[in-house]
mmCIF file of C-alpha atoms and ligand atoms in Angstrom:
data_model
loop_
_atom_site.group_PDB
_atom_site.id
_atom_site.type_symbol
_atom_site.label_atom_id
_atom_site.label_comp_id
_atom_site.label_asym_id
_atom_site.label_seq_id
_atom_site.Cartn_x
_atom_site.Cartn_y
_atom_site.Cartn_z
ATOM 1 C CA MET F 1 -4.145 37.517 19.908
ATOM 2 C CA PRO F 2 -2.366 40.207 21.978
ATOM 3 C CA ASP F 3 -4.394 43.119 23.300
ATOM 4 C CA LEU F 4 -4.625 45.422 20.276
ATOM 5 C CA ASN F 5 -4.162 49.142 20.475
ATOM 6 C CA GLU F 6 -4.570 52.026 18.029
ATOM 7 C CA HIS F 7 -1.209 51.255 16.464
ATOM 8 C CA THR F 8 -0.845 47.468 16.608
ATOM 9 C CA ILE F 9 -4.268 46.716 15.109
ATOM 10 C CA THR F 10 -3.106 47.680 11.590
ATOM 11 C CA GLU F 11 -0.408 45.001 11.394
ATOM 12 C CA ALA F 12 -2.778 42.436 12.925
ATOM 13 C CA VAL F 13 -5.419 43.058 10.246
ATOM 14 C CA LYS F 14 -2.868 43.089 7.443
ATOM 15 C CA LYS F 15 -1.484 39.759 8.637
ATOM 16 C CA THR F 16 -4.872 38.093 8.060
ATOM 17 C CA PHE F 17 -4.287 38.518 4.318
ATOM 18 C CA ASP F 18 -0.897 36.773 4.387
ATOM 19 C CA THR F 19 -2.582 33.444 3.692
ATOM 20 C CA SER F 20 -3.974 34.575 0.321
ATOM 21 C CA THR F 21 -2.407 32.792 -2.633
ATOM 22 C CA ASP F 22 -3.176 35.745 -4.910
ATOM 23 C CA ASP F 23 -0.226 38.156 -4.643
ATOM 24 C CA ARG F 24 -2.027 41.108 -6.196
ATOM 25 C CA PHE F 25 -5.113 40.636 -4.008
ATOM 26 C CA ARG F 26 -2.877 40.509 -0.928
ATOM 27 C CA GLN F 27 -1.007 43.654 -1.980
ATOM 28 C CA LEU F 28 -4.235 45.584 -2.673
ATOM 29 C CA LEU F 29 -5.969 44.621 0.570
ATOM 30 C CA GLN F 30 -2.967 45.084 2.825
ATOM 31 C CA SER F 31 -2.233 48.494 1.359
ATOM 32 C CA LEU F 32 -5.898 49.474 1.582
ATOM 33 C CA VAL F 33 -6.001 48.548 5.287
ATOM 34 C CA GLN F 34 -2.791 50.497 5.909
ATOM 35 C CA HIS F 35 -4.117 53.647 4.192
ATOM 36 C CA LEU F 36 -7.589 53.397 5.739
ATOM 37 C CA HIS F 37 -6.155 53.057 9.216
ATOM 38 C CA ASP F 38 -3.620 55.837 8.650
ATOM 39 C CA PHE F 39 -6.455 58.063 7.404
ATOM 40 C CA ALA F 40 -8.582 57.371 10.493
ATOM 41 C CA ARG F 41 -5.638 58.057 12.806
ATOM 42 C CA GLU F 42 -4.574 61.204 10.921
ATOM 43 C CA VAL F 43 -7.999 62.899 11.006
ATOM 44 C CA ARG F 44 -9.012 61.347 14.373
ATOM 45 C CA LEU F 45 -12.152 59.970 12.686
ATOM 46 C CA THR F 46 -15.115 59.786 15.058
ATOM 47 C CA GLY F 47 -17.717 57.010 15.138
ATOM 48 C CA ASP F 48 -20.422 59.450 14.033
ATOM 49 C CA GLU F 49 -18.358 60.613 11.082
ATOM 50 C CA TRP F 50 -17.702 57.045 9.948
ATOM 51 C CA PHE F 51 -21.395 56.238 10.304
ATOM 52 C CA THR F 52 -22.196 59.221 8.051
ATOM 53 C CA ALA F 53 -19.639 57.988 5.525
ATOM 54 C CA MET F 54 -21.052 54.437 5.555
ATOM 55 C CA ASP F 55 -24.554 55.802 5.090
ATOM 56 C CA PHE F 56 -23.246 57.827 2.138
ATOM 57 C CA ILE F 57 -21.700 54.717 0.537
ATOM 58 C CA GLU F 58 -24.938 52.794 1.069
ATOM 59 C CA ARG F 59 -26.932 55.567 -0.615
ATOM 60 C CA LEU F 60 -24.492 55.626 -3.553
ATOM 61 C CA GLY F 61 -25.395 52.003 -4.182
ATOM 62 C CA LYS F 62 -29.121 52.405 -3.632
ATOM 63 C CA ILE F 63 -29.561 55.228 -6.153
ATOM 64 C CA SER F 64 -27.422 53.486 -8.781
ATOM 65 C CA SER F 65 -28.896 51.678 -11.772
ATOM 66 C CA PRO F 66 -27.726 50.841 -15.294
ATOM 67 C CA THR F 67 -28.677 54.414 -16.307
ATOM 68 C CA ARG F 68 -27.665 56.180 -13.098
ATOM 69 C CA GLN F 69 -24.060 55.460 -12.201
ATOM 70 C CA GLU F 70 -23.667 57.253 -8.868
ATOM 71 C CA VAL F 71 -20.741 55.083 -7.716
ATOM 72 C CA VAL F 72 -18.876 55.942 -10.910
ATOM 73 C CA LEU F 73 -19.794 59.597 -10.399
ATOM 74 C CA ALA F 74 -18.291 59.470 -6.897
ATOM 75 C CA SER F 75 -15.068 58.156 -8.402
ATOM 76 C CA ASP F 76 -15.246 60.935 -11.016
ATOM 77 C CA ILE F 77 -15.823 63.861 -8.661
ATOM 78 C CA LEU F 78 -13.085 62.625 -6.308
ATOM 79 C CA GLY F 79 -10.676 62.690 -9.252
ATOM 80 C CA LEU F 80 -9.958 58.966 -8.962
ATOM 81 C CA SER F 81 -11.317 58.173 -12.434
ATOM 82 C CA MET F 82 -9.017 60.724 -14.083
ATOM 83 C CA LEU F 83 -6.076 59.651 -11.900
ATOM 84 C CA LEU F 84 -6.497 56.080 -13.173
ATOM 85 C CA ASP F 85 -7.027 57.419 -16.678
ATOM 86 C CA THR F 86 -3.740 59.318 -16.636
ATOM 87 C CA MET F 87 -1.931 56.348 -15.048
ATOM 88 C CA ASN F 88 -3.319 53.603 -17.265
ATOM 89 C CA GLU F 89 -4.812 55.020 -20.453
ATOM 90 C CA SER F 90 -2.400 57.698 -21.594
ATOM 91 C CA PRO F 91 0.388 56.155 -23.667
ATOM 92 C CA GLY F 92 2.323 59.436 -23.491
ATOM 93 C CA GLY F 93 4.718 60.675 -26.158
ATOM 94 C CA SER F 94 2.911 62.430 -28.984
ATOM 95 C CA ALA F 95 -0.300 60.394 -28.521
ATOM 96 C CA THR F 96 -3.453 62.398 -27.836
ATOM 97 C CA ALA F 97 -4.314 62.417 -24.134
ATOM 98 C CA SER F 98 -7.283 60.369 -23.002
ATOM 99 C CA ALA F 99 -10.302 61.505 -20.985
ATOM 100 C CA LEU F 100 -13.235 59.751 -19.348
ATOM 101 C CA LEU F 101 -15.770 57.704 -21.318
ATOM 102 C CA GLY F 102 -18.576 59.158 -19.193
ATOM 103 C CA PRO F 103 -22.087 57.780 -18.762
ATOM 104 C CA PHE F 104 -23.544 58.882 -22.105
ATOM 105 C CA TYR F 105 -21.795 56.456 -24.431
ATOM 106 C CA VAL F 106 -24.381 53.939 -25.589
ATOM 107 C CA GLU F 107 -24.110 50.698 -27.524
ATOM 108 C CA GLY F 108 -25.908 50.378 -30.836
ATOM 109 C CA ARG F 109 -25.290 53.877 -32.163
ATOM 110 C CA PRO F 110 -25.759 54.215 -35.916
ATOM 111 C CA SER F 111 -22.911 54.179 -38.417
ATOM 112 C CA ALA F 112 -22.809 57.240 -40.642
ATOM 113 C CA PRO F 113 -20.847 58.115 -43.780
ATOM 114 C CA ASN F 114 -18.415 61.004 -43.622
ATOM 115 C CA GLY F 115 -20.224 64.280 -44.247
ATOM 116 C CA ALA F 116 -23.486 63.090 -42.663
ATOM 117 C CA ASP F 117 -25.599 65.350 -40.490
ATOM 118 C CA ILE F 118 -25.691 63.366 -37.229
ATOM 119 C CA SER F 119 -28.002 65.771 -35.338
ATOM 120 C CA ASN F 120 -31.067 63.754 -36.365
ATOM 121 C CA GLY F 121 -33.078 66.963 -36.544
ATOM 122 C CA VAL F 122 -32.296 68.302 -33.055
ATOM 123 C CA ALA F 123 -32.258 72.110 -33.367
ATOM 124 C CA GLY F 124 -29.143 74.104 -32.563
ATOM 125 C CA THR F 125 -26.222 76.088 -33.920
ATOM 126 C CA PRO F 126 -24.662 74.020 -36.710
ATOM 127 C CA MET F 127 -21.289 72.511 -35.839
ATOM 128 C CA PHE F 128 -18.929 71.083 -38.454
ATOM 129 C CA VAL F 129 -16.391 68.585 -37.117
ATOM 130 C CA THR F 130 -13.370 67.744 -39.222
ATOM 131 C CA GLY F 131 -10.681 65.473 -37.861
ATOM 132 C CA ARG F 132 -7.620 63.553 -38.854
ATOM 133 C CA VAL F 133 -6.302 60.399 -37.231
ATOM 134 C CA VAL F 134 -2.554 59.861 -37.479
ATOM 135 C CA ASP F 135 0.076 57.613 -35.921
ATOM 136 C CA GLU F 136 3.015 58.809 -33.832
ATOM 137 C CA HIS F 137 4.962 59.550 -37.045
ATOM 138 C CA GLY F 138 2.160 61.681 -38.457
ATOM 139 C CA GLU F 139 1.131 59.028 -40.982
ATOM 140 C CA PRO F 140 -2.634 58.694 -41.613
ATOM 141 C CA VAL F 141 -4.557 55.899 -39.935
ATOM 142 C CA ALA F 142 -7.113 54.737 -42.493
ATOM 143 C CA LYS F 143 -10.277 52.784 -41.650
ATOM 144 C CA ALA F 144 -10.150 53.825 -37.980
ATOM 145 C CA HIS F 145 -13.524 53.633 -36.231
ATOM 146 C CA VAL F 146 -14.470 57.013 -34.789
ATOM 147 C CA ASP F 147 -17.311 57.167 -32.283
ATOM 148 C CA ILE F 148 -18.487 60.714 -31.688
ATOM 149 C CA TRP F 149 -21.171 61.866 -29.252
ATOM 150 C CA HIS F 150 -22.160 65.093 -27.550
ATOM 151 C CA SER F 151 -24.988 67.049 -25.949
ATOM 152 C CA ASP F 152 -27.382 69.544 -27.518
ATOM 153 C CA GLY F 153 -27.277 73.310 -27.015
ATOM 154 C CA ASP F 154 -28.953 72.932 -23.611
ATOM 155 C CA GLY F 155 -26.428 70.351 -22.415
ATOM 156 C CA ALA F 156 -28.764 67.356 -22.844
ATOM 157 C CA TYR F 157 -27.812 64.071 -24.536
ATOM 158 C CA ASP F 158 -30.227 62.148 -26.784
ATOM 159 C CA VAL F 159 -30.787 59.557 -24.021
ATOM 160 C CA GLN F 160 -32.109 62.393 -21.842
ATOM 161 C CA LEU F 161 -34.455 63.702 -24.561
ATOM 162 C CA THR F 162 -36.841 60.754 -24.473
ATOM 163 C CA GLU F 163 -40.016 62.823 -25.023
ATOM 164 C CA GLN F 164 -38.533 64.581 -28.022
ATOM 165 C CA LEU F 165 -36.676 61.664 -29.594
ATOM 166 C CA HIS F 166 -38.734 58.630 -28.467
ATOM 167 C CA GLY F 167 -35.576 56.581 -27.998
ATOM 168 C CA GLU F 168 -33.975 57.535 -31.317
ATOM 169 C CA PHE F 169 -30.262 58.313 -31.381
ATOM 170 C CA ALA F 170 -29.098 61.848 -32.139
ATOM 171 C CA MET F 171 -25.812 63.759 -31.945
ATOM 172 C CA ARG F 172 -23.873 60.501 -32.033
ATOM 173 C CA ALA F 173 -22.522 58.259 -34.771
ATOM 174 C CA LEU F 174 -19.814 55.830 -35.745
ATOM 175 C CA LEU F 175 -17.673 57.252 -38.552
ATOM 176 C CA THR F 176 -14.732 55.670 -40.363
ATOM 177 C CA THR F 177 -11.572 57.455 -41.497
ATOM 178 C CA ASP F 178 -10.764 57.646 -45.214
ATOM 179 C CA ALA F 179 -7.419 56.723 -46.804
ATOM 180 C CA ASP F 180 -5.949 60.021 -45.575
ATOM 181 C CA GLY F 181 -7.085 59.386 -41.980
ATOM 182 C CA ARG F 182 -9.811 62.034 -42.253
ATOM 183 C CA PHE F 183 -13.352 62.014 -40.879
ATOM 184 C CA TRP F 184 -15.991 64.736 -40.934
ATOM 185 C CA CYS F 185 -19.619 65.324 -40.053
ATOM 186 C CA ARG F 186 -22.175 68.006 -39.354
ATOM 187 C CA SER F 187 -24.077 68.263 -36.063
ATOM 188 C CA ILE F 188 -25.162 70.959 -33.621
ATOM 189 C CA THR F 189 -23.040 72.772 -31.045
ATOM 190 C CA PRO F 190 -23.111 71.295 -27.516
ATOM 191 C CA ARG F 191 -23.000 73.302 -24.298
ATOM 192 C CA TYR F 192 -21.745 72.943 -20.738
ATOM 193 C CA TYR F 193 -23.950 70.897 -18.423
ATOM 194 C CA PRO F 194 -24.060 69.827 -14.787
ATOM 195 C CA VAL F 195 -23.266 66.324 -13.570
ATOM 196 C CA PRO F 196 -26.244 64.779 -11.711
ATOM 197 C CA THR F 197 -26.685 66.660 -8.431
ATOM 198 C CA ASP F 198 -29.834 65.058 -6.981
ATOM 199 C CA GLY F 199 -27.938 62.214 -5.273
ATOM 200 C CA PRO F 200 -25.240 61.799 -2.616
ATOM 201 C CA CYS F 201 -22.536 63.179 -4.955
ATOM 202 C CA GLY F 202 -24.565 66.399 -5.249
ATOM 203 C CA GLU F 203 -24.466 66.697 -1.449
ATOM 204 C CA ILE F 204 -20.671 66.463 -1.485
ATOM 205 C CA MET F 205 -20.281 69.085 -4.204
ATOM 206 C CA ARG F 206 -22.732 71.465 -2.519
ATOM 207 C CA ALA F 207 -21.028 71.027 0.854
ATOM 208 C CA ALA F 208 -17.743 71.968 -0.825
ATOM 209 C CA ASN F 209 -19.277 74.900 -2.737
ATOM 210 C CA ARG F 210 -17.648 73.588 -5.881
ATOM 211 C CA SER F 211 -18.734 73.794 -9.494
ATOM 212 C CA VAL F 212 -20.944 70.933 -10.673
ATOM 213 C CA MET F 213 -20.475 71.814 -14.344
ATOM 214 C CA ARG F 214 -18.694 70.091 -17.190
ATOM 215 C CA PRO F 215 -17.351 72.571 -19.762
ATOM 216 C CA GLN F 216 -18.683 72.183 -23.307
ATOM 217 C CA HIS F 217 -17.151 69.102 -24.882
ATOM 218 C CA VAL F 218 -17.410 66.500 -27.622
ATOM 219 C CA HIS F 219 -16.606 62.857 -26.873
ATOM 220 C CA PHE F 220 -14.536 60.621 -29.187
ATOM 221 C CA TRP F 221 -13.567 56.945 -29.118
ATOM 222 C CA PHE F 222 -11.026 55.783 -31.704
ATOM 223 C CA GLN F 223 -10.393 52.142 -32.500
ATOM 224 C CA ALA F 224 -8.026 50.928 -35.188
ATOM 225 C CA ASP F 225 -6.181 47.656 -35.759
ATOM 226 C CA GLY F 226 -2.684 47.794 -34.303
ATOM 227 C CA TYR F 227 -3.315 50.901 -32.196
ATOM 228 C CA HIS F 228 -4.067 51.552 -28.552
ATOM 229 C CA PRO F 229 -7.776 52.540 -28.379
ATOM 230 C CA LEU F 230 -8.239 56.193 -27.506
ATOM 231 C CA ILE F 231 -11.211 57.487 -25.510
ATOM 232 C CA THR F 232 -11.101 61.243 -25.214
ATOM 233 C CA GLN F 233 -12.978 64.548 -25.260
ATOM 234 C CA LEU F 234 -12.322 67.987 -26.758
ATOM 235 C CA PHE F 235 -13.276 71.012 -24.646
ATOM 236 C CA LEU F 236 -14.237 74.548 -25.608
ATOM 237 C CA ASP F 237 -11.124 76.497 -24.663
ATOM 238 C CA ASP F 238 -13.001 79.665 -23.632
ATOM 239 C CA ASP F 239 -15.903 77.935 -21.886
ATOM 240 C CA PRO F 240 -16.942 79.678 -18.637
ATOM 241 C CA TYR F 241 -16.277 76.415 -16.783
ATOM 242 C CA ILE F 242 -12.957 75.506 -18.387
ATOM 243 C CA GLY F 243 -10.320 74.696 -15.778
ATOM 244 C CA ARG F 244 -12.923 73.619 -13.214
ATOM 245 C CA ASP F 245 -14.526 70.576 -14.789
ATOM 246 C CA ALA F 246 -16.468 68.763 -12.034
ATOM 247 C CA VAL F 247 -14.755 65.505 -13.079
ATOM 248 C CA PHE F 248 -11.245 66.892 -13.864
ATOM 249 C CA ALA F 249 -11.154 65.708 -17.482
ATOM 250 C CA ASP F 250 -10.522 69.089 -19.164
ATOM 251 C CA ARG F 251 -6.790 68.547 -19.687
ATOM 252 C CA ALA F 252 -4.971 71.505 -21.231
ATOM 253 C CA SER F 253 -3.944 69.509 -24.299
ATOM 254 C CA LEU F 254 -7.618 68.753 -25.045
ATOM 255 C CA GLN F 255 -8.829 72.353 -25.038
ATOM 256 C CA ALA F 256 -9.811 73.338 -28.553
ATOM 257 C CA ASP F 257 -10.937 76.374 -30.494
ATOM 258 C CA PHE F 258 -14.554 75.814 -31.515
ATOM 259 C CA VAL F 259 -14.309 78.524 -34.176
ATOM 260 C CA ARG F 260 -17.433 80.675 -34.513
ATOM 261 C CA HIS F 261 -18.278 81.705 -38.089
ATOM 262 C CA GLU F 262 -20.754 84.109 -39.622
ATOM 263 C CA PRO F 263 -23.136 82.657 -42.246
ATOM 264 C CA GLY F 264 -21.193 81.499 -45.285
ATOM 265 C CA VAL F 265 -19.443 78.482 -46.732
ATOM 266 C CA ALA F 266 -18.949 75.662 -44.206
ATOM 267 C CA PRO F 267 -15.902 73.364 -44.086
ATOM 268 C CA ASP F 268 -17.838 70.750 -46.064
ATOM 269 C CA GLY F 269 -18.423 73.252 -48.888
ATOM 270 C CA THR F 270 -22.130 73.786 -48.166
ATOM 271 C CA GLU F 271 -23.649 77.257 -47.862
ATOM 272 C CA VAL F 272 -24.949 77.919 -44.326
ATOM 273 C CA ASP F 273 -27.362 80.841 -43.838
ATOM 274 C CA GLU F 274 -26.850 81.128 -40.062
ATOM 275 C CA PRO F 275 -23.820 81.424 -37.753
ATOM 276 C CA PHE F 276 -22.012 78.118 -37.318
ATOM 277 C CA VAL F 277 -19.123 76.567 -35.433
ATOM 278 C CA ALA F 278 -16.161 74.625 -36.843
ATOM 279 C CA LEU F 279 -14.076 72.184 -34.830
ATOM 280 C CA ASP F 280 -10.943 70.753 -36.388
ATOM 281 C CA TRP F 281 -8.436 68.497 -34.608
ATOM 282 C CA THR F 282 -5.707 65.996 -35.317
ATOM 283 C CA PHE F 283 -5.772 62.916 -33.069
ATOM 284 C CA THR F 284 -2.621 60.849 -32.647
ATOM 285 C CA LEU F 285 -2.937 57.154 -31.846
ATOM 286 C CA ALA F 286 -0.166 55.185 -30.154
ATOM 287 C CA ALA F 287 0.831 51.881 -31.716
ATOM 288 C CA GLU F 288 -0.121 48.864 -29.651
ATOM 289 C CA ARG F 289 2.968 47.598 -27.863
ATOM 290 C CA PRO F 290 3.294 43.826 -27.759
HETATM 291 C C1 LIG C 1 -19.368 62.996 -19.411
HETATM 292 O O1 LIG C 1 -18.289 62.749 -19.853
HETATM 293 O O2 LIG C 1 -20.211 63.357 -20.142
HETATM 294 C C2 LIG C 1 -19.560 62.827 -17.931
HETATM 295 C C3 LIG C 1 -18.525 62.290 -17.209
HETATM 296 C C4 LIG C 1 -18.696 62.119 -15.863
HETATM 297 C C5 LIG C 1 -19.875 62.489 -15.230
HETATM 298 C C6 LIG C 1 -20.906 63.031 -15.969
HETATM 299 C C7 LIG C 1 -20.748 63.210 -17.331
HETATM 300 FE FE1 LIG C 2 -20.259 64.447 -21.826
#
């Protein structure tokens, strides 16, 4: 091997992947080496700085567990998760834009009939969600599965309220659209909340003096035969943190009016004797392309 210098080492390393029989693997690794080396040359990366970075990566792994996804959070706060989301998960056209699944989706959530109160007794300002699922021509999508989940009025999800809920689900359900593509339920109004800040990702956000908050949102996951699945979120359009979501998911087309109402008749026809919120949205699914 010739004596390598700052510039020739990149080609030498890339060449070691030429023998791979997997074209995609070779492309990914060779490009990664090129960009890593270019990055180090561009910023004149020092040994100490790289040691700090490697220590950071090691600590991302060490703090991670099935319920604490710090590596995923790093991808989220660096905007990589939403970049991949926009590249791979957004069919475009009139289809509703997608947004991150996030760490609070859990398997085994209960099914509920339309109209159910899915708060499971958690106190908060009542929220009435009405939605319609349509195809790209505006035709209703019947029998679509609609997962919905959100936080409480303090920004906590049921899985974080273990003392209060003893492992029971709340503020989440699996609904199904009717023949007109409609679904509806009652719950409580969520609120903005911070992403976890007690790990290495918190250090990064603090060092940058950036917001660690996620604006108030409700998560949805739509699945229907013949359609591209849609994982998305709707955001409170006048939330104090809108436009600076810590994980960059608050796309303009997903900002919604969570309409505040005085006591009175709710969208489901019931009489509500306290102020409540109504959220209504039409979601457009893209047909699955063969
Ligand atoms: C969420 O969608 O709820 C979420 C996404 C990324 C990090 C933390 C929370
Ligand atoms: Fe969330």
